[in-house]
Amino acid sequence: MDSSQSQSDPEEEMSFEKNISQDFSTDGYSGSRHRTFGRERGGFPHHRLVILSLGLLNAVLLIAAIVIGIYCAKAKHDYLLAPDSAAAPLIIEMNYLRNYSSVIKAKVDAQTELHKRRANHVTLKMQVKEQKIITDRLQGQIETLNKEKANLDSNKTLLEENCGRCRPGWLFRKSSCYYFSSLHASNSKKNWMDSRAHCKSEGGDLLVIDNLEEQLLIGNNLPKMSSSSLWWQNGFWIGLTDVVTEGTWVWINNVTEVQTMYWKDGYPNNDGRQSARCAALLYYADGRKTWYNGHCQNHHYNWICEMEPNLTPQITLT
């Protein structure tokens, strides 16, 4: 029994290998019969099984892809919405960088605009400087012209007012001619006696004030002096003394001064010094209080001369 079985096995193996060889060497058809792995045509064709398997595999893969896509979309949505997720710091950093880029651009634009404005500012400063130079030059010319005009007006006034009534350098005021030594740069201050001698050499004498109107008139033509410890050095000699009798002030035209309303407060200062016997005046604040007494010989002041005008002036036209 064993020997018969062993003899049949090799034969079956050879028959099976032969069938397989025929299957791979032919198109599966032999006459009216089809052989597949030693089976008749009545069996299930192998290529249809392969196609069906591939179709099922594609369907499974498609379903898997759809499921994975849905899962990934949901995971991405949850990832973006989750505030405590790992992506939150990255999103914050991205927003910060985006904002920082905007700030950098704004800074660059601002620096560019600042540079332009600085350039315009420098240009404007140069223009203002040039304009100031021109303005200063014009202002200097205007001041020079104003001084020349003032001199011309002064000369015109003197010519119109004097019209031959007063000597050159004298001013005609009201009904008298007056000479103010301070208006002439060539004059130096003198004592009372030398001042009177100068007035006499001009044909007049030291000022005699007859009334309040003349007192105020003289004050209006004197320079206004500020208060100082040496104010008395800027005074003007007038023709009033008490040389003959101490305390009795007499004008040089022998008229005794009775009303003493024009003395400064505290004057005349009769301190017993024989030389403080001559009067001077200085306009300070109150036009009614301008007189004070000084040393006739030792003090040197400016002076005021007075003379009668020429009532029939002779005008020579050239």
Coordinates of C-alpha atoms in Angstrom, one line a residue:
M1 CA 0.0 0.0 0.0
D2 CA 2.8 2.3 0.8
S3 CA 4.5 1.5 -2.5
S4 CA 1.5 2.2 -4.6
Q5 CA 0.9 5.5 -2.8
S6 CA 4.5 6.6 -3.3
Q7 CA 4.2 5.8 -7.0
S8 CA 1.1 7.9 -7.5
D9 CA 2.5 11.0 -5.8
P10 CA 5.2 11.7 -8.4
E11 CA 2.7 11.3 -11.1
E12 CA 0.3 13.7 -9.5
E13 CA 3.1 16.2 -9.0
M14 CA 4.1 16.0 -12.7
S15 CA 0.5 16.4 -13.8
F16 CA 0.1 19.6 -11.6
E17 CA 3.3 21.2 -12.9
K18 CA 2.2 20.4 -16.4
N19 CA -1.1 22.1 -15.9
I20 CA 0.6 25.2 -14.4
S21 CA 3.0 25.4 -17.3
Q22 CA 0.1 25.2 -19.8
D23 CA -1.8 28.0 -17.9
F24 CA 1.2 30.4 -18.1
S25 CA 2.2 29.5 -21.7
T26 CA -1.3 29.9 -23.2
D27 CA -4.1 32.4 -22.9
G28 CA -6.0 30.1 -20.7
Y29 CA -8.1 28.7 -23.6
S30 CA -7.5 25.4 -25.4
G31 CA -10.3 24.6 -27.9
S32 CA -13.6 24.8 -26.0
R33 CA -12.1 24.3 -22.6
H34 CA -10.3 26.8 -20.2
R35 CA -7.7 25.6 -17.8
T36 CA -6.9 27.5 -14.6
F37 CA -4.5 25.9 -12.2
G38 CA -5.6 22.5 -13.5
R39 CA -9.3 23.4 -13.2
E40 CA -12.0 23.4 -15.9
R41 CA -13.7 26.6 -17.3
G42 CA -16.5 26.2 -15.0
G43 CA -14.3 27.7 -12.1
F44 CA -14.2 31.6 -11.2
P45 CA -11.8 33.5 -13.5
H46 CA -8.7 34.8 -11.7
H47 CA -8.4 38.2 -13.4
R48 CA -11.9 39.2 -12.3
L49 CA -11.0 38.4 -8.8
V50 CA -7.9 40.6 -9.0
I51 CA -10.0 43.5 -10.5
L52 CA -12.6 43.1 -7.8
S53 CA -9.9 43.0 -5.1
L54 CA -8.3 46.2 -6.4
G55 CA -11.7 48.0 -6.6
L56 CA -12.4 47.1 -3.0
L57 CA -8.9 48.2 -2.0
N58 CA -9.4 51.6 -3.8
A59 CA -12.8 52.0 -2.0
V60 CA -11.2 51.3 1.3
L61 CA -8.4 53.7 0.6
L62 CA -10.8 56.4 -0.5
I63 CA -12.9 56.0 2.6
A64 CA -9.7 56.1 4.7
A65 CA -8.5 59.3 2.9
I66 CA -11.9 61.0 3.5
V67 CA -11.9 60.0 7.2
I68 CA -8.3 61.2 7.6
G69 CA -9.1 64.5 5.8
I70 CA -12.1 65.1 8.0
Y71 CA -10.1 64.3 11.1
C72 CA -7.2 66.6 10.0
A73 CA -9.6 69.5 9.2
K74 CA -11.2 69.1 12.6
A75 CA -7.8 68.9 14.3
K76 CA -6.7 72.0 12.5
H77 CA -9.8 73.9 13.5
D78 CA -9.5 72.8 17.1
Y79 CA -5.8 73.7 16.9
L80 CA -6.4 77.2 15.7
L81 CA -9.2 77.8 18.1
A82 CA -7.6 76.4 21.2
P83 CA -6.1 79.4 23.2
D84 CA -3.9 77.2 25.2
S85 CA -2.6 75.2 22.4
A86 CA 1.1 75.2 21.3
A87 CA 0.3 77.3 18.3
A88 CA -1.0 80.3 20.4
P89 CA 2.5 81.6 21.1
L90 CA 3.4 81.3 17.4
I91 CA 0.3 83.2 16.4
I92 CA 1.0 85.9 18.9
E93 CA 4.6 86.1 17.7
M94 CA 3.4 86.3 14.1
N95 CA 1.0 89.1 14.9
Y96 CA 3.7 90.9 16.8
L97 CA 6.1 90.6 13.9
R98 CA 3.4 91.9 11.5
N99 CA 2.8 94.9 13.8
Y100 CA 6.5 95.5 14.3
S101 CA 7.0 95.5 10.6
S102 CA 4.3 98.2 10.3
V103 CA 6.0 100.2 13.1
I104 CA 9.4 99.9 11.3
K105 CA 7.9 101.2 8.1
A106 CA 6.2 104.1 9.9
K107 CA 9.5 104.9 11.6
V108 CA 11.3 105.0 8.2
D109 CA 8.6 107.2 6.8
A110 CA 8.8 109.5 9.8
Q111 CA 12.6 109.7 9.5
T112 CA 12.3 110.6 5.8
E113 CA 9.7 113.3 6.5
L114 CA 11.8 114.6 9.4
H115 CA 14.9 114.8 7.1
K116 CA 12.8 116.8 4.6
R117 CA 11.5 119.1 7.3
R118 CA 15.0 119.7 8.7
A119 CA 16.2 120.6 5.2
N120 CA 13.3 123.0 4.8
H121 CA 14.1 124.4 8.3
V122 CA 17.7 125.1 7.4
T123 CA 16.6 126.8 4.2
L124 CA 14.2 128.9 6.1
K125 CA 16.8 129.9 8.6
M126 CA 19.1 131.0 5.9
Q127 CA 16.4 133.0 4.3
V128 CA 15.5 134.6 7.7
K129 CA 19.1 135.4 8.3
E130 CA 19.5 137.1 4.9
Q131 CA 16.2 138.9 5.4
K132 CA 17.4 140.1 8.8
I133 CA 20.7 141.4 7.3
I134 CA 18.6 143.3 4.7
T135 CA 16.2 144.6 7.4
D136 CA 19.1 145.8 9.6
R137 CA 20.7 147.6 6.7
L138 CA 17.4 149.3 5.8
Q139 CA 16.8 150.1 9.5
G140 CA 20.3 151.7 9.7
Q141 CA 19.5 153.8 6.6
I142 CA 16.2 154.8 8.0
E143 CA 17.8 155.9 11.3
T144 CA 20.4 157.9 9.4
L145 CA 17.7 159.5 7.3
N146 CA 15.7 160.3 10.4
K147 CA 18.7 162.0 12.0
E148 CA 19.3 164.0 8.9
K149 CA 15.6 165.0 8.8
A150 CA 15.7 166.0 12.4
N151 CA 18.7 168.2 11.8
L152 CA 17.1 169.7 8.7
D153 CA 13.9 170.3 10.7
S154 CA 15.9 171.9 13.5
N155 CA 17.7 174.2 11.1
K156 CA 14.4 175.0 9.4
T157 CA 12.8 175.8 12.7
L158 CA 15.6 178.0 13.7
L159 CA 15.5 179.8 10.4
E160 CA 11.8 180.2 10.5
E161 CA 11.6 181.3 14.2
N162 CA 14.7 183.4 14.3
C163 CA 14.4 185.0 10.9
G164 CA 17.2 187.4 11.9
R165 CA 15.7 188.1 15.3
C166 CA 18.5 186.2 17.2
R167 CA 22.2 185.7 16.7
P168 CA 23.3 182.3 15.1
G169 CA 23.2 179.6 17.7
W170 CA 20.5 181.3 19.8
L171 CA 16.8 180.2 20.1
F172 CA 13.9 182.5 19.8
R173 CA 11.2 181.6 22.3
K174 CA 8.2 183.8 23.0
S175 CA 9.7 187.3 23.2
S176 CA 13.4 186.6 24.0
C177 CA 16.5 185.0 22.5
Y178 CA 18.1 182.2 24.6
Y179 CA 21.5 180.6 24.5
F180 CA 22.0 177.1 26.0
S181 CA 25.7 176.3 26.4
S182 CA 25.0 172.6 26.5
L183 CA 23.8 172.6 22.9
H184 CA 27.3 173.6 21.7
A185 CA 30.0 170.9 21.9
S186 CA 32.8 173.5 21.8
N187 CA 31.8 174.9 25.2
S188 CA 33.2 173.7 28.5
K189 CA 31.6 174.3 31.9
K190 CA 32.4 177.5 33.6
N191 CA 32.0 179.2 37.0
W192 CA 29.3 181.9 37.5
M193 CA 31.5 184.9 36.7
D194 CA 33.0 183.4 33.4
S195 CA 29.5 182.3 32.3
R196 CA 28.2 185.8 32.7
A197 CA 31.2 187.2 30.8
H198 CA 30.4 184.9 27.9
C199 CA 26.8 186.1 27.8
K200 CA 27.9 189.7 27.8
S201 CA 30.4 189.1 24.9
E202 CA 27.4 187.8 22.9
G203 CA 25.4 190.9 23.6
G204 CA 23.2 189.5 26.3
D205 CA 23.4 188.4 30.0
L206 CA 22.6 185.5 32.2
L207 CA 19.0 184.4 32.3
V208 CA 16.5 186.4 34.3
I209 CA 13.2 184.5 35.0
D210 CA 10.3 187.0 35.2
N211 CA 7.3 184.7 35.7
L212 CA 6.0 181.1 35.9
E213 CA 5.4 181.0 32.1
E214 CA 9.1 181.7 31.4
Q215 CA 10.1 179.3 34.2
L216 CA 8.2 176.4 32.6
L217 CA 9.4 177.5 29.1
I218 CA 13.0 177.2 30.1
G219 CA 12.3 173.8 31.8
N220 CA 10.8 172.4 28.6
N221 CA 13.9 173.3 26.7
L222 CA 16.4 171.8 29.2
P223 CA 17.5 168.1 29.0
K224 CA 15.7 165.9 31.5
M225 CA 18.2 164.6 34.1
S226 CA 17.9 161.5 36.2
S227 CA 18.5 161.6 39.9
S228 CA 22.1 160.9 41.1
S229 CA 24.4 161.8 44.0
L230 CA 26.1 164.4 41.7
W231 CA 23.0 165.8 40.1
W232 CA 24.1 169.4 40.9
Q233 CA 27.0 169.1 38.5
N234 CA 24.6 169.1 35.5
G235 CA 23.0 172.5 36.4
F236 CA 22.8 175.8 34.5
W237 CA 23.9 179.1 35.9
I238 CA 21.2 181.9 36.0
G239 CA 21.5 185.6 36.8
L240 CA 20.4 185.4 40.5
T241 CA 22.7 185.9 43.5
D242 CA 22.7 187.0 47.2
V243 CA 26.3 188.3 47.0
V244 CA 25.3 191.8 48.3
T245 CA 23.2 190.7 51.2
E246 CA 23.2 187.1 52.4
G247 CA 19.7 185.7 52.2
T248 CA 18.4 188.4 49.8
W249 CA 18.4 187.0 46.3
V250 CA 18.6 189.7 43.6
W251 CA 18.5 189.3 39.8
I252 CA 21.3 190.9 37.8
N253 CA 18.8 193.5 36.5
N254 CA 18.5 194.6 40.2
V255 CA 15.1 193.1 40.7
T256 CA 14.8 191.4 44.1
E257 CA 13.3 187.9 44.1
V258 CA 10.5 187.9 46.6
Q259 CA 8.6 184.8 45.5
T260 CA 10.7 181.7 46.2
M261 CA 8.4 179.1 44.8
Y262 CA 10.9 177.8 42.2
W263 CA 13.6 176.6 44.7
K264 CA 14.2 172.9 45.1
D265 CA 13.2 171.5 48.5
G266 CA 15.9 172.4 51.1
Y267 CA 17.2 175.4 49.0
P268 CA 18.6 177.9 49.1
N269 CA 21.1 176.3 51.5
N270 CA 22.5 179.2 53.5
D271 CA 25.2 177.3 55.4
G272 CA 27.5 180.3 56.0
R273 CA 29.8 179.6 53.1
Q274 CA 30.4 182.9 51.4
S275 CA 30.9 181.3 47.9
A276 CA 27.5 179.5 47.8
R277 CA 25.8 182.7 46.7
C278 CA 25.0 182.0 43.0
A279 CA 21.8 180.3 41.7
A280 CA 21.6 177.6 39.1
L281 CA 18.7 175.5 37.9
L282 CA 18.2 171.9 36.9
Y283 CA 15.0 170.3 35.6
Y284 CA 14.4 167.0 37.4
A285 CA 10.8 166.2 38.0
D286 CA 8.8 169.3 39.1
G287 CA 9.1 172.3 36.8
R288 CA 8.3 174.6 39.7
K289 CA 11.2 173.4 41.8
T290 CA 14.4 173.7 39.8
W291 CA 16.6 176.3 41.5
Y292 CA 19.5 175.6 43.9
N293 CA 22.5 177.6 45.0
G294 CA 26.1 176.8 44.3
H295 CA 29.7 178.0 44.8
C296 CA 30.1 181.0 42.4
Q297 CA 33.9 180.5 42.0
N298 CA 34.5 176.8 42.6
H299 CA 31.6 175.2 40.8
H300 CA 31.6 174.8 37.1
Y301 CA 28.2 174.4 35.4
N302 CA 26.6 175.0 32.0
W303 CA 24.8 178.4 31.6
I304 CA 21.8 180.1 29.9
C305 CA 22.1 183.5 28.3
E306 CA 19.2 185.8 27.4
M307 CA 18.9 188.9 25.2
E308 CA 16.2 191.0 23.6
P309 CA 15.4 190.0 20.0
N310 CA 16.0 192.2 17.0
L311 CA 12.5 193.6 16.3
T312 CA 13.4 194.7 12.7
P313 CA 15.3 191.7 11.3
Q314 CA 17.2 192.2 8.1
I315 CA 17.0 189.2 5.8
T316 CA 19.4 189.1 2.9
L317 CA 18.5 186.8 0.0
T318 CA 21.4 185.3 -2.0

